[in-house]
């Protein structure tokens, strides 16, 4: 692991197109600004791990156990509510 010291408004560059800037420091929290191409996903670690777990879980599902969202019990749209006063 590379460990760098940076002050507010200082940056590091990863590759040619990812810039991480220290935006603010308050007590034991550091706010970072991240500039990256839109095709590169940027997530907090705990969010990334949750996505990974969910993808693994979904990959283990049997397609027969899932129900299409577009499946309908009726071929006609529901009728509008009665608006008599």
XYZ file of C-alpha atoms in Angstrom:
85
model
C 0.000 0.000 0.000
C 1.287 3.409 -0.939
C 0.713 5.968 1.831
C 0.784 9.662 0.914
C 0.387 12.799 2.987
C -1.712 15.537 1.417
C -3.133 18.799 2.683
C -6.448 20.429 1.803
C -6.732 21.214 -1.928
C -3.801 18.942 -2.809
C -4.302 16.021 -5.184
C -2.901 12.710 -6.294
C -3.221 11.316 -9.804
C -3.813 7.652 -10.631
C -2.908 6.739 -14.179
C -3.599 9.511 -16.656
C -7.238 10.193 -15.877
C -8.115 9.771 -12.180
C -7.575 12.689 -9.812
C -8.236 12.485 -6.076
C -8.285 15.803 -4.226
C -8.473 16.436 -0.484
C -11.518 18.720 -0.271
C -11.848 19.121 3.486
C -10.454 17.833 6.762
C -12.636 17.933 9.892
C -11.345 16.145 12.971
C -10.799 12.508 12.019
C -12.709 12.754 8.717
C -11.268 13.577 5.340
C -13.504 14.540 2.405
C -12.159 13.523 -0.978
C -13.160 14.681 -4.428
C -12.678 12.097 -7.175
C -12.531 12.913 -10.870
C -12.687 9.812 -13.061
C -14.058 8.921 -16.489
C -17.722 7.919 -16.371
C -16.900 4.372 -17.509
C -14.860 3.807 -14.327
C -17.131 3.004 -11.379
C -16.216 4.706 -8.097
C -17.738 3.324 -4.880
C -17.048 3.403 -1.165
C -15.555 0.050 -0.171
C -18.615 -1.078 1.806
C -20.898 -0.295 -1.167
C -18.585 -2.158 -3.550
C -18.600 -5.211 -1.269
C -22.418 -5.135 -1.028
C -22.699 -4.980 -4.836
C -20.272 -7.876 -5.143
C -22.239 -9.988 -2.615
C -25.526 -9.246 -4.383
C -24.050 -10.158 -7.785
C -22.791 -13.472 -6.381
C -26.194 -14.179 -4.838
C -27.983 -13.344 -8.093
C -25.619 -15.582 -10.070
C -26.639 -18.521 -7.875
C -30.390 -18.090 -8.456
C -32.193 -20.670 -10.537
C -33.982 -18.840 -13.388
C -37.062 -20.994 -12.659
C -37.249 -19.369 -9.210
C -37.640 -15.867 -10.650
C -40.828 -14.294 -12.002
C -40.728 -11.769 -14.842
C -41.671 -8.259 -13.784
C -43.742 -7.855 -16.930
C -45.958 -10.850 -16.198
C -49.569 -9.746 -15.796
C -52.652 -11.546 -14.521
C -54.919 -9.639 -16.900
C -54.477 -8.751 -20.539
C -56.493 -5.535 -20.178
C -55.355 -2.408 -18.341
C -57.145 -1.614 -15.079
C -60.219 0.571 -15.417
C -60.063 4.105 -14.007
C -61.624 4.687 -10.572
C -65.257 5.800 -10.456
C -65.307 9.559 -9.957
C -68.997 10.063 -9.117
C -69.634 12.811 -6.555
